Coordinates of C-alpha atoms in Angstrom, one line a residue:
M191 CA -3.8 5.3 -5.4
R192 CA -6.0 2.1 -5.8
K193 CA -9.1 1.0 -4.0
F194 CA -9.8 -2.7 -3.3
L195 CA -12.0 -5.0 -1.2
D196 CA -10.6 -7.1 1.6
H197 CA -11.9 -10.6 2.3
N198 CA -14.6 -9.1 4.7
G199 CA -15.9 -6.7 2.0
N200 CA -14.3 -3.6 3.4
F201 CA -12.8 -1.1 1.1
W202 CA -9.1 -0.3 1.4
I203 CA -6.8 2.2 -0.3
A204 CA -3.4 1.2 -1.5
T205 CA -1.1 4.2 -2.1
A206 CA 2.6 5.2 -2.1
K207 CA 4.1 7.3 0.7
E208 CA 7.4 9.1 0.4
D209 CA 10.2 8.2 2.8
S210 CA 11.9 11.4 4.0
T211 CA 15.5 10.2 3.5
M212 CA 18.1 11.7 1.3
D213 CA 18.4 8.4 -0.7
Y214 CA 16.3 8.6 -3.9
K215 CA 16.5 4.9 -4.6
G216 CA 13.3 3.3 -3.4
R217 CA 12.1 6.5 -2.0
Y218 CA 8.4 5.6 -2.1
Y219 CA 6.9 2.6 -0.3
M220 CA 3.5 0.9 -0.3
Y221 CA 0.9 2.1 2.3
L222 CA -2.5 0.5 3.0
R223 CA -5.3 2.1 4.9
E224 CA -9.0 1.3 5.4
E225 CA -11.2 3.7 3.4
N226 CA -13.7 4.4 6.1
G227 CA -11.0 4.7 8.8
T228 CA -12.3 2.2 11.3
E229 CA -8.7 1.0 11.8
A230 CA -6.8 3.6 13.8
K231 CA -3.7 3.3 11.6
G232 CA -2.7 2.1 8.2
Y233 CA 0.0 -0.4 7.3
A234 CA 3.4 0.5 5.8
L235 CA 5.0 -2.2 3.6
S236 CA 8.6 -0.9 3.6
D237 CA 9.8 -3.9 1.6
V238 CA 7.6 -2.8 -1.4
R239 CA 9.5 0.2 -2.8
W240 CA 9.6 2.4 -6.0
N241 CA 12.0 5.1 -7.2
S242 CA 9.2 7.5 -8.3
E243 CA 5.6 8.3 -7.6
E244 CA 4.8 7.7 -11.2
V245 CA 6.1 4.2 -11.1
A246 CA 4.3 3.5 -7.9
S247 CA 1.0 4.7 -9.3
R248 CA 1.4 2.6 -12.5
T249 CA 2.3 -0.5 -10.5
L250 CA -0.6 -0.1 -8.0
K251 CA -3.0 0.3 -11.0
T252 CA -1.8 -3.0 -12.5
M253 CA -1.8 -5.1 -9.3
S254 CA -4.6 -7.6 -8.9
D255 CA -7.1 -7.5 -6.0
V256 CA -5.8 -10.9 -5.0
E257 CA -2.2 -9.5 -4.8
L258 CA -3.4 -6.5 -2.8
R259 CA -5.4 -8.7 -0.3
R260 CA -2.3 -10.9 0.1
R261 CA -0.2 -7.8 0.9
L262 CA -2.8 -6.6 3.3
R263 CA -2.8 -10.0 5.1
S264 CA 0.9 -9.9 5.3
A265 CA 1.0 -6.3 6.7
R266 CA -1.7 -7.1 9.3
G267 CA 0.3 -10.2 10.4
R268 CA 3.4 -8.1 11.0
G269 CA 1.6 -5.2 12.7

């Protein structure tokens, strides 16, 4: 799990959620949600996938705020 600021100064949480399929490849995907919950839902980025929760956690910890904001803009544009 990783906390970051969007371009408006709101805190967001980037985390990994588990896909409930039987396929273990890419079982975890990126999920973004606003920390204070003013948005009714979060955003799933199903194109960003990891094989394990440990790898997802490590990757999220090393992602820059710029990258996370870019991913958030992309997810909002889709949603």
